Amino acid sequence: MGAIIGTAYCAGKLEDFEKILLRYYKEDRIYPLAGFAASSSGIADIGKFMKIFRRIIFPYSRIEDLPIPLSIVCTEFQTGKPIAFTHGDIFTAIRASVSIPGALVPVKYAETYLIDGGVSNAVPVDVVRKMGADKVIAVNINPLNKMKNRPEIIADYSAFLETSMNSLIDGLIPSDAVQTRKISLPAIKKNIPAIIQFVKKTLKMIKYAYVHIFKNESRDITKKEVFFPKKNKRLPNIVEILWQTIDIMQSVNTQAFFEKYKPDVIIEPDVIEIFPFDFTRIPQILAAGEKAVSEKETELKRLINENL
């Protein structure tokens, strides 16, 4: 998301971007901004979002034309090396920079593919230093001291899927059919009211899953304690392992980068429970950002005064 926020800021459109997202949120039009993709290389699609973003930052389409210098960092898939774009098409660079492994399809570039810049350099302090920045304010959304909460959040989503599947089976197959291993027409007719209720419930749950994918609120439905008793937690599944592994790697790499390329101020908003492109929690994201900045007010004022 750094590439998107950075572009909006450098285009002088950050306030417009915020207003439009909040308007979509209030009008209940936020869901289609991120959809599902039919691809073996990624499961999400942000085409609708990119079209809206293109209109927001109009008339800018090339990085070098922006009023404020910008660098968009991506990762070269074959070598793992970070690539910083300071020229070229804005939207190609953004789309590559946000290509989270397994979520968004990688972007073809020359003879290679580009993926999420966070894989190789999540908080590119060194890049802005090379661009000539004397003072650097870094924003880190994956601090190590908050990582312990992430597996529980991901596990909640897995439990939600399990609950949905159980509901699917119970709704479609009548109890007497399970006993006799037959699904007769009379049995189906007898259970029509239950099936109608099931369809309504399933549609509601699908919408819930889409809106709250990987969200902490899923605990309300999954009854986490049933699936994850405190004394005997089950092994994490592959989704939990992959997400947590990526986050751990990014957090560890970021800490290493901070030691080598120390920023002047580090802002760490508490958004560990919010997953990438979860547009349904915009108010919470904004509030978390404002709170994190206010906590660093003294450091920020001192940094500003040093440059006066």
mmCIF file of C-alpha atoms in Angstrom, residues 31 34-36 157 160-161 163-165 167-168 172 197-215 218 221 280:
data_model
loop_
_atom_site.group_PDB
_atom_site.id
_atom_site.type_symbol
_atom_site.label_atom_id
_atom_site.label_comp_id
_atom_site.label_asym_id
_atom_site.label_seq_id
_atom_site.Cartn_x
_atom_site.Cartn_y
_atom_site.Cartn_z
ATOM 1 C CA TYR A 31 -16.935 -4.156 -1.631
ATOM 2 C CA ALA A 34 -11.103 -5.677 -4.477
ATOM 3 C CA GLY A 35 -12.474 -8.864 -6.022
ATOM 4 C CA PHE A 36 -11.417 -12.394 -6.839
ATOM 5 C CA TYR A 157 -10.716 -16.753 9.471
ATOM 6 C CA PHE A 160 -14.985 -19.149 9.910
ATOM 7 C CA LEU A 161 -14.514 -21.158 6.696
ATOM 8 C CA THR A 163 -18.186 -23.074 10.147
ATOM 9 C CA SER A 164 -19.415 -22.103 6.669
ATOM 10 C CA MET A 165 -18.707 -25.581 5.291
ATOM 11 C CA SER A 167 -23.529 -24.964 7.496
ATOM 12 C CA LEU A 168 -23.386 -25.874 3.801
ATOM 13 C CA LEU A 172 -28.247 -29.131 1.664
ATOM 14 C CA GLN A 197 -33.268 -20.493 5.267
ATOM 15 C CA PHE A 198 -29.946 -22.122 4.479
ATOM 16 C CA VAL A 199 -29.624 -20.265 1.154
ATOM 17 C CA LYS A 200 -30.344 -16.946 2.844
ATOM 18 C CA LYS A 201 -27.875 -17.723 5.601
ATOM 19 C CA THR A 202 -25.218 -18.853 3.131
ATOM 20 C CA LEU A 203 -25.547 -15.691 1.033
ATOM 21 C CA LYS A 204 -25.233 -13.635 4.192
ATOM 22 C CA MET A 205 -22.160 -15.602 5.261
ATOM 23 C CA ILE A 206 -20.567 -15.255 1.806
ATOM 24 C CA LYS A 207 -21.007 -11.494 1.990
ATOM 25 C CA TYR A 208 -19.612 -11.551 5.526
ATOM 26 C CA ALA A 209 -16.589 -13.561 4.397
ATOM 27 C CA TYR A 210 -15.981 -11.193 1.490
ATOM 28 C CA VAL A 211 -16.293 -8.067 3.597
ATOM 29 C CA HIS A 212 -14.475 -9.384 6.648
ATOM 30 C CA ILE A 213 -11.901 -11.625 5.009
ATOM 31 C CA PHE A 214 -9.047 -12.211 7.447
ATOM 32 C CA LYS A 215 -10.637 -9.868 9.997
ATOM 33 C CA SER A 218 -14.850 -13.123 12.525
ATOM 34 C CA ILE A 221 -19.319 -15.981 14.284
ATOM 35 C CA THR A 280 -13.999 -2.257 4.696
#
